[in-house]
Short mmCIF file of C-alpha atoms and ligand atoms in Angstrom, two decimals:
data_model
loop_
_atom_site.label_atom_id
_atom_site.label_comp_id
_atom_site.label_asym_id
_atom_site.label_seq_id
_atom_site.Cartn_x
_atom_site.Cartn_y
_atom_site.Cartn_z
CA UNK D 17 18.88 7.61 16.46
CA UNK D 18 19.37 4.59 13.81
CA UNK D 19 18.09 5.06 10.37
CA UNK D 20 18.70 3.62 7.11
CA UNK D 21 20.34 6.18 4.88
CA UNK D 22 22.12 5.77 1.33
CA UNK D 23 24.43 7.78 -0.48
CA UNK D 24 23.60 7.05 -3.93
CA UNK D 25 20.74 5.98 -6.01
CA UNK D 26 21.41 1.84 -6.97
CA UNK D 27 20.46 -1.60 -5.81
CA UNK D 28 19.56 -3.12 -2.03
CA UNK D 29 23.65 -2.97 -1.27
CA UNK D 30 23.10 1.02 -1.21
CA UNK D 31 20.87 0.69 2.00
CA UNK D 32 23.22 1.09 5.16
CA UNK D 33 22.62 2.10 8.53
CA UNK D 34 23.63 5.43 10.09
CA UNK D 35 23.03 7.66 12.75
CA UNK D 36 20.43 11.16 12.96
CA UNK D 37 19.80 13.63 15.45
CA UNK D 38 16.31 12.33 17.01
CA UNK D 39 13.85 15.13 15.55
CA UNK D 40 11.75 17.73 17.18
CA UNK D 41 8.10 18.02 16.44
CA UNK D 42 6.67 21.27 15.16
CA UNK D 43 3.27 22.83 16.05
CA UNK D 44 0.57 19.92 14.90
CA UNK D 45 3.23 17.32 14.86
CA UNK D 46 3.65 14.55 16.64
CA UNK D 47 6.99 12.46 17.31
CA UNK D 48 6.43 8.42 17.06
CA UNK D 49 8.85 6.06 18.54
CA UNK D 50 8.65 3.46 15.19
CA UNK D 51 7.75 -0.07 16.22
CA UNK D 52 7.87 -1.21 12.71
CA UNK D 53 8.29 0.50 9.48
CA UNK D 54 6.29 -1.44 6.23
CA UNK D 55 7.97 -2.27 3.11
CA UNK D 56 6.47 -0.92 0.14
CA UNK D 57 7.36 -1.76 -3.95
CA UNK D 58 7.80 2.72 -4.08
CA UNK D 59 10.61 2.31 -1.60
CA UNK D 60 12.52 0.00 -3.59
CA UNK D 61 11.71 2.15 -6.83
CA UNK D 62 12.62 5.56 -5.10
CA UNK D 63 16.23 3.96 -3.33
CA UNK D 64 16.84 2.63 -7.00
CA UNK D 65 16.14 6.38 -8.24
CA UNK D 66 12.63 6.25 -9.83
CA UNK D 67 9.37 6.08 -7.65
CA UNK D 68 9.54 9.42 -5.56
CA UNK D 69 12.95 10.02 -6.25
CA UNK D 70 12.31 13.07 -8.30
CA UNK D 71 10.13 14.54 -5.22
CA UNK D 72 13.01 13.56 -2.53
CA UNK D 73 15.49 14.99 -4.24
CA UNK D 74 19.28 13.41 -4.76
CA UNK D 75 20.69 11.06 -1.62
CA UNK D 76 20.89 11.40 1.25
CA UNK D 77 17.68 10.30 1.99
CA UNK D 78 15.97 7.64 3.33
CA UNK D 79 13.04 5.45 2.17
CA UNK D 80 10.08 4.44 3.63
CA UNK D 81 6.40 5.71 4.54
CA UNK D 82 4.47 3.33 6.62
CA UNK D 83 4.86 3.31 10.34
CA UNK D 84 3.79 2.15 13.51
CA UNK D 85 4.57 2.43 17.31
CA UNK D 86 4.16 4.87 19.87
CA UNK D 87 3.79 8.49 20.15
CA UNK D 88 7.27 9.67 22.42
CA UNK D 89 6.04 13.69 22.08
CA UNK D 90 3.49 16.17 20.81
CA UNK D 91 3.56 19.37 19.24
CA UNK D 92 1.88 23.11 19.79
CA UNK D 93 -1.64 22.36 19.33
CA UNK D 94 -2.10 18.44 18.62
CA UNK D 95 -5.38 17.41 20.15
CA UNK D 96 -6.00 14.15 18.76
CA UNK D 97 -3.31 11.98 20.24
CA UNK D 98 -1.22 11.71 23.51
CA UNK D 99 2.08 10.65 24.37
CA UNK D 100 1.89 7.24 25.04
CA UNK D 101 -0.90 6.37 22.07
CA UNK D 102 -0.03 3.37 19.80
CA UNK D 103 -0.64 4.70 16.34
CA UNK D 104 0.10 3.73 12.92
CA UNK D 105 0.04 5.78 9.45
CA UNK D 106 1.91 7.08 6.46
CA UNK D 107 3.31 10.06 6.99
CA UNK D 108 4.52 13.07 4.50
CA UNK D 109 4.12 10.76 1.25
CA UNK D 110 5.24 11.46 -1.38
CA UNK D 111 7.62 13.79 0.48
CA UNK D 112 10.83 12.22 2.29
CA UNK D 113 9.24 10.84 5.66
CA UNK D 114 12.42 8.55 6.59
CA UNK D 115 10.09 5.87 7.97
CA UNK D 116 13.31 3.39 8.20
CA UNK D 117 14.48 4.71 11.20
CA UNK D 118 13.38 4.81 15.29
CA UNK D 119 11.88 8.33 15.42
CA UNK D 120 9.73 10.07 12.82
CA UNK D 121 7.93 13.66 13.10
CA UNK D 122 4.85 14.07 11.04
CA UNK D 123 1.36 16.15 10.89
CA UNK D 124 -0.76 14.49 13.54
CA UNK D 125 -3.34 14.06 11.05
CA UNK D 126 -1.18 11.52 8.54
CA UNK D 127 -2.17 8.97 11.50
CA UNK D 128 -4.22 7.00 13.81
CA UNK D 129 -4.91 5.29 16.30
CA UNK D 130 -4.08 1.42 16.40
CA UNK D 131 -6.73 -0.98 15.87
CA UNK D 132 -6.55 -2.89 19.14
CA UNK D 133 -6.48 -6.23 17.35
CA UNK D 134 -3.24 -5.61 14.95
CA UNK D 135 0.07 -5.88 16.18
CA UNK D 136 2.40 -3.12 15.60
CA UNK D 137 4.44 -4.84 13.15
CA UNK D 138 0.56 -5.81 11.01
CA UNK D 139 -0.49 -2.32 11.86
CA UNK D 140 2.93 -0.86 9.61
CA UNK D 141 1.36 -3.00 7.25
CA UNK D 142 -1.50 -1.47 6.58
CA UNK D 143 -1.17 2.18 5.93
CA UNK D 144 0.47 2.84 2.43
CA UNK D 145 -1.15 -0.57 0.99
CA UNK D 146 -4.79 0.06 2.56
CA UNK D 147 -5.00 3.67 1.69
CA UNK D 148 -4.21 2.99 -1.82
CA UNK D 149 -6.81 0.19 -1.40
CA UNK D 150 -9.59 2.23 -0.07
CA UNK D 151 -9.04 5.78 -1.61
CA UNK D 152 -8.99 3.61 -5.59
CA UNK D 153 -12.21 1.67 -4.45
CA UNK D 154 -14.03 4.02 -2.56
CA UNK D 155 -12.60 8.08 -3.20
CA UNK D 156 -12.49 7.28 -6.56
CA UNK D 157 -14.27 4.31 -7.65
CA UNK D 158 -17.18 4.71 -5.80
CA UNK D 159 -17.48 1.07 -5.84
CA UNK D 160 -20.65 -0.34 -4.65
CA UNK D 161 -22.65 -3.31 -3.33
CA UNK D 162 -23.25 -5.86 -6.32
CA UNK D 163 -21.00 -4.09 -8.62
CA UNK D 164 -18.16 -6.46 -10.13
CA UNK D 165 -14.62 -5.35 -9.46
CA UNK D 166 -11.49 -7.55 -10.68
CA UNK D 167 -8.00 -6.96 -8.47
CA UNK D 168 -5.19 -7.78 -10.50
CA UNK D 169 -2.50 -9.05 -7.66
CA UNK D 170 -5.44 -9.72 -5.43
CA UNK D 171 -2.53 -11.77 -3.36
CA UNK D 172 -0.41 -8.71 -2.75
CA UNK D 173 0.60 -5.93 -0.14
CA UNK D 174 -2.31 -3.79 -1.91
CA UNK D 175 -4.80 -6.28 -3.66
CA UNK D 176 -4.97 -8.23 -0.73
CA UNK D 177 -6.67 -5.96 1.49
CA UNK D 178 -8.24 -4.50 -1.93
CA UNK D 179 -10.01 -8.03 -1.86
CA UNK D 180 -11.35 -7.49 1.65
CA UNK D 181 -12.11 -3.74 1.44
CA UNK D 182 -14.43 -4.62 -2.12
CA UNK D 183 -16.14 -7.71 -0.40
CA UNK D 184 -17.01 -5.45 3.06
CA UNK D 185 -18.75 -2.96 0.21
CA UNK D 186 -20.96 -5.83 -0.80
CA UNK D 187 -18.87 -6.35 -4.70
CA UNK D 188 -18.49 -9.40 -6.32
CA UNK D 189 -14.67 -10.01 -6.19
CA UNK D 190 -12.39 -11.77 -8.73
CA UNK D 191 -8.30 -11.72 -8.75
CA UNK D 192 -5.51 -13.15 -10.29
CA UNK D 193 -2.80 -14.63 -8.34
CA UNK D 194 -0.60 -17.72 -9.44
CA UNK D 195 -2.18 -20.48 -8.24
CA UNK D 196 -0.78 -21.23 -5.08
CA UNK D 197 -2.12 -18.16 -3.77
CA UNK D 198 -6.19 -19.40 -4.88
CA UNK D 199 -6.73 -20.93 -1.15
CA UNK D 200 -5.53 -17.41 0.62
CA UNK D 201 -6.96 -15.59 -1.81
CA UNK D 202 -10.51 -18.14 -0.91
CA UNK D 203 -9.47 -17.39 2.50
CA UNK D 204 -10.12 -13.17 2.43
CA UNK D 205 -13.62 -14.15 1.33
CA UNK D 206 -12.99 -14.00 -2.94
CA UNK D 207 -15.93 -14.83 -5.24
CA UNK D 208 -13.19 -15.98 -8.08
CA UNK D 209 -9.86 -16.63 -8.47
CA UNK D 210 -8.12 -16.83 -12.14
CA UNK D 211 -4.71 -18.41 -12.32
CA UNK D 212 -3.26 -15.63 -14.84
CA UNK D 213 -0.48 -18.07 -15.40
CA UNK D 214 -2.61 -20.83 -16.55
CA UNK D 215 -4.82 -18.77 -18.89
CA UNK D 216 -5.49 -15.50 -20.21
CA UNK D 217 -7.82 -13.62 -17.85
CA UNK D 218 -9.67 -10.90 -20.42
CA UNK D 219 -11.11 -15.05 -21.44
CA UNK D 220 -11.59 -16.38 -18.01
CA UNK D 221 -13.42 -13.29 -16.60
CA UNK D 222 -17.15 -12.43 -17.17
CA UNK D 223 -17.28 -8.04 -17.94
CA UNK D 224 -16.83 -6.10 -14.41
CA UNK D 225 -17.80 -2.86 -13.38
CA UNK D 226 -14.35 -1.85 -12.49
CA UNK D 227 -10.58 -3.31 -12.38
CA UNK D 228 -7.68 -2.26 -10.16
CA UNK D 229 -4.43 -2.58 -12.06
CA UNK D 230 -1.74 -3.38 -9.61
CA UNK D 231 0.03 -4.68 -12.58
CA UNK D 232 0.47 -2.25 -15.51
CA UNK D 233 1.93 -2.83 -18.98
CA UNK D 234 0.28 -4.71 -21.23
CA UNK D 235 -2.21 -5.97 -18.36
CA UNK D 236 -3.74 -2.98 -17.90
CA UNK D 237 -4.61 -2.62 -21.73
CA UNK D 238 -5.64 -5.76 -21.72
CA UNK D 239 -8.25 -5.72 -19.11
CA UNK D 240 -10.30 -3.06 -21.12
CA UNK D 241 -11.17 -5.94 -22.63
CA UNK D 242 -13.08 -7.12 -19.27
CA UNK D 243 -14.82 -4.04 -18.84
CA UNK D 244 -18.72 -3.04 -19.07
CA UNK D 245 -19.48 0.05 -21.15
CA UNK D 246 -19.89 2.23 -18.54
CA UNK D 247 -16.84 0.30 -16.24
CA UNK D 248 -13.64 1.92 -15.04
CA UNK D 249 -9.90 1.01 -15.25
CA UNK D 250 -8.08 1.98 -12.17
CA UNK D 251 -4.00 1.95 -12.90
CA UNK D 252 -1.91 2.47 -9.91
CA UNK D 253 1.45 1.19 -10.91
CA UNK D 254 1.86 5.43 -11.67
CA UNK D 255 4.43 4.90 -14.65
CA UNK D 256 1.88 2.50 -16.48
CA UNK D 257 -0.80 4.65 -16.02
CA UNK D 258 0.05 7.15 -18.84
CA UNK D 259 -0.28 4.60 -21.44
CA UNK D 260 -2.96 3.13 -20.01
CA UNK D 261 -5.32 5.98 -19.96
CA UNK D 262 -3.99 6.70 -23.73
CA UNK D 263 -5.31 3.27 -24.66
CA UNK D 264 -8.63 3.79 -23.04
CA UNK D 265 -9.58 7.10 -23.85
CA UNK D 266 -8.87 5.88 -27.47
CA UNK D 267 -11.85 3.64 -27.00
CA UNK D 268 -14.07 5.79 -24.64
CA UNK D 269 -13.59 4.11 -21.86
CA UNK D 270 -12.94 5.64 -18.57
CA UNK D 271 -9.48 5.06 -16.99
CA UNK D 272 -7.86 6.99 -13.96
CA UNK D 273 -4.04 6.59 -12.50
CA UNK D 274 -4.06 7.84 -9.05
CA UNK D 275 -1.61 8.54 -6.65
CA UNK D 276 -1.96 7.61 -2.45
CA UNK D 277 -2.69 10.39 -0.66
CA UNK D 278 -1.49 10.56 3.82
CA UNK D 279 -5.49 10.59 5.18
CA UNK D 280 -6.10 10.14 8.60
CA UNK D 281 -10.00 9.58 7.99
CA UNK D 282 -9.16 6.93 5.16
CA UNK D 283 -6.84 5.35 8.25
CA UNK D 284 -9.61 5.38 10.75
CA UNK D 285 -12.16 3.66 8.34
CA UNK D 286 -9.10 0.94 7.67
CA UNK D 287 -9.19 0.80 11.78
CA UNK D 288 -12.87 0.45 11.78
CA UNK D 289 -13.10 -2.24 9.28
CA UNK D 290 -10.15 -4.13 11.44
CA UNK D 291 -12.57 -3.95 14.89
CA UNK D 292 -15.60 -5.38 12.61
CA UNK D 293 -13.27 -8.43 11.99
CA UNK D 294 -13.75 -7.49 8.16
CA UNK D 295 -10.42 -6.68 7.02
CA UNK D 296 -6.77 -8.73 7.97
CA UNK D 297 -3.24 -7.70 7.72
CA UNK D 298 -1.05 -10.12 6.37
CA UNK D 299 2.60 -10.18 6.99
CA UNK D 300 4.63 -12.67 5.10
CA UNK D 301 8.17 -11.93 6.26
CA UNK D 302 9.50 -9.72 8.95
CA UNK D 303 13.33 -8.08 9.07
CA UNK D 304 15.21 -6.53 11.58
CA UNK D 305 15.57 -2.61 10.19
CA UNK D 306 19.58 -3.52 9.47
CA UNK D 307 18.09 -5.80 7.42
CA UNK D 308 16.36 -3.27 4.72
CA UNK D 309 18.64 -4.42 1.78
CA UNK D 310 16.65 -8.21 2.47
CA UNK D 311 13.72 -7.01 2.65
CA UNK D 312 13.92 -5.17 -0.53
CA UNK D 313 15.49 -8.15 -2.22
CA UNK D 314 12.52 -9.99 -1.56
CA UNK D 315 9.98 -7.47 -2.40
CA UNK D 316 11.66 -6.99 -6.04
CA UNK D 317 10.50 -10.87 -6.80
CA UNK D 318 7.33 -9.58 -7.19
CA UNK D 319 5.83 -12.81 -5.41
CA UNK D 320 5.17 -11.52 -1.96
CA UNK D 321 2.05 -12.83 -0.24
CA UNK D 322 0.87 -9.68 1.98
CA UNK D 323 3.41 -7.68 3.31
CA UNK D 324 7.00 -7.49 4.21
CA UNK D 325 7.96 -5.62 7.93
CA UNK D 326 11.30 -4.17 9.01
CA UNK D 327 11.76 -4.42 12.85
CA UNK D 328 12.92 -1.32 14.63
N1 LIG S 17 -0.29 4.78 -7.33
C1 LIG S 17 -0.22 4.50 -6.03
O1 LIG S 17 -0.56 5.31 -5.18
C2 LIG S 17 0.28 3.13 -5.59
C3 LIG S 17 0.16 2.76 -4.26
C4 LIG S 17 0.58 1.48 -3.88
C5 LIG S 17 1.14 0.62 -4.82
N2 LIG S 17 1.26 1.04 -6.10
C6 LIG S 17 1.87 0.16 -7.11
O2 LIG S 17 1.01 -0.97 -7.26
C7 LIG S 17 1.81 -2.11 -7.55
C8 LIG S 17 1.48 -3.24 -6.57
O3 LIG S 17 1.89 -2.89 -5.26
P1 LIG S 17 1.88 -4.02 -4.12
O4 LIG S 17 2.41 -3.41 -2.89
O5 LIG S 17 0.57 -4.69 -4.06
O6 LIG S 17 2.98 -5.03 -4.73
P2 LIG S 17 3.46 -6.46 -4.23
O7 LIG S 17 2.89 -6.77 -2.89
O8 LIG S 17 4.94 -6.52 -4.37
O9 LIG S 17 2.81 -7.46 -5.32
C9 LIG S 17 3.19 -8.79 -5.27
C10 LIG S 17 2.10 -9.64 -5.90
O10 LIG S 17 2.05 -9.44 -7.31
C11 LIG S 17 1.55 -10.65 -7.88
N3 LIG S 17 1.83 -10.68 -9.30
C12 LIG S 17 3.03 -10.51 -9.93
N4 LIG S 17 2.85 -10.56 -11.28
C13 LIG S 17 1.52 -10.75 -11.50
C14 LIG S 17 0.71 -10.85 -12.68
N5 LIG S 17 1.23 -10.77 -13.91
N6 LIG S 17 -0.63 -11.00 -12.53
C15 LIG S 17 -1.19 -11.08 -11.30
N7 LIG S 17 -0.47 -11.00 -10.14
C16 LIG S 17 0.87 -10.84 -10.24
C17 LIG S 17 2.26 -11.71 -7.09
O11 LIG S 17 1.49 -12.90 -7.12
P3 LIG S 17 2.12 -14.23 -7.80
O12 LIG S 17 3.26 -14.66 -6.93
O13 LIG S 17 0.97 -15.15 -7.81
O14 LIG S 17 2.61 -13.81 -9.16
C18 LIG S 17 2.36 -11.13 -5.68
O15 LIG S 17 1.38 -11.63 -4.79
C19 LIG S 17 3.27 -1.64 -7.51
O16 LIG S 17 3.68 -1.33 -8.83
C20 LIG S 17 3.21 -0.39 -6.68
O17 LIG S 17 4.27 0.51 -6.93
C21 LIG S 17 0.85 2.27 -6.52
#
């Protein structure tokens, strides 16, 4: 089969296509023909040698965790799916799952069935960036109806379905995006947008009941600022969260990092909030999977609206 491999740790020009022996699915597993494999900021941090790099181990490996297409065989034991089922999910993270390539093995259970209404190529969206979405708002958050929640990158592959997810709870939604990005973000169904280019937000934003740092750095200690006494600072950029939690504990207020978990029941609530109509994918640029080094040039801008694809 075609995957993306590299040989050494470095920039996008590392990425290169090779060839693998198509694997075999163990008891529980299930093999999925990939459709379309989602682009994710941890893939360009791990091929550079940070993100999961450390958990991988040194290259050969290959990058990428969110996947979607069809299921080509089943293991000893797998009940849930059949060969022939579209699915989507994110296998194995933070171990290597190779999800740039045209056949990947995984637990049954790190996936789902495709939501009728998403393509496969918005459906390899969704995974990685959703999960994080719903496990920091509603595993860990607890957020709930008329709370106030600011999404820092509310335009992003993670804050934009972070938006959604917080307004289907019944929150009171506020992000920062550039500008440009107010009419999408007005679009997903936000109460407030805040231009964090044009002004400084911990000014522009009344206190909230919880934010979810997609930034980190110096935004994430500056939005204890915005918070109630009892609110919460969620960090999920994982190297910022350190700091972060430092700087908050400091003034007794709560702060968590967290780390995405695979969770097939987090999955199907993402599918269920897709068939109410309540939650959209976004994809704003789609490569074919010799393409990777691209699509990781564009994702390290840091201006992506949605999600980036790779074709497989
Ligand atoms: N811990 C975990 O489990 C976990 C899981 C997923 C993601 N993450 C981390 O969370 C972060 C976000 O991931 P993502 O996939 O959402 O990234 P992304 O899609 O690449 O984010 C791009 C967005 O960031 C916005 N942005 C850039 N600088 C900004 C700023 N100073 N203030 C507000 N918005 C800004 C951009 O909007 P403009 O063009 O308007 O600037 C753009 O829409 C990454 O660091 C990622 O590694 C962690």
């Amino acid at each position: 089969m075609r995957v993306v491999t590299q040989l050494a740790t470095g920039g996008p020009e590392v990425l290169e296509m090779g060839q693998a022996e198509v694997p075999e699915p163990l008891p529980t597993e299930i093999r999925v023909r990939v459709a379309a494999a989602g682009v994710n900021p941890v893939d360009w941090k791990t091929r550079a040698g940070q993100g999961m790099a450390a958990v991988i181990g040194p290259p050969p490996f290959t990058v990428g965790w969110d996947v979607a297409g069809t299921v080509d065989a089943v293991g000893v034991g797998v009940t849930r799916f059949a060969v022939g089922d579209a699915v989507f999910g994110m296998p194995w993270f933070p171990r290597q799952a190779a999800g740039y390539a045209e056949f990947v093995t995984a637990p049954s259970r790190h996936f789902a069935h495709r939501p009728a209404r998403l393509s496969a190529v918005e459906a390899a969206a969704l995974p990685l960036a959703g999960l994080t979405a719903w496990q920091g708002l509603v595993d860990v958050a607890h957020l709930r109806a008329g709370q106030r929640v600011l999404v820092h990158a509310a335009a992003g592959g993670v804050g934009h379905l972070a938006v959604q997810i917080a307004k289907a709870r019944g929150a009171y939604v506020i992000g920062t995006a550039s500008v440009g990005k107010h009419p999408l973000l007005h679009d997903l169904g936000i109460d407030e947008a805040v231009d964090y280019r044009a002004e400084a937000f911990e000014r522009a934003v009344e206190p909230v009941d919880l934010v979810l740092d997609l930034i980190g750095g110096e935004v994430a200690v500056r939005s204890l600022d915005v918070l109630r006494p009892e609110g919460r600072l969620l960090c999920l950029p994982s190297a910022a969260a350190v700091d972060a939690v430092a700087a908050a504990a400091e003034r007794g207020i709560r702060a968590t990092g967290m780390l995405v978990e695979p969770d097939g029941d987090g999955l199907e609530e993402l599918a269920r909030l897709v068939d109410e109509r309540r939650l959209r994918v976004l994809v704003a640029e789609t490569f074919p999977l010799e393409r990777a080094a691209l699509a990781h040039r564009a994702g390290e801008m840091g201006h992506t609206s949605g999600k980036l694809v790779l074709t497989v």
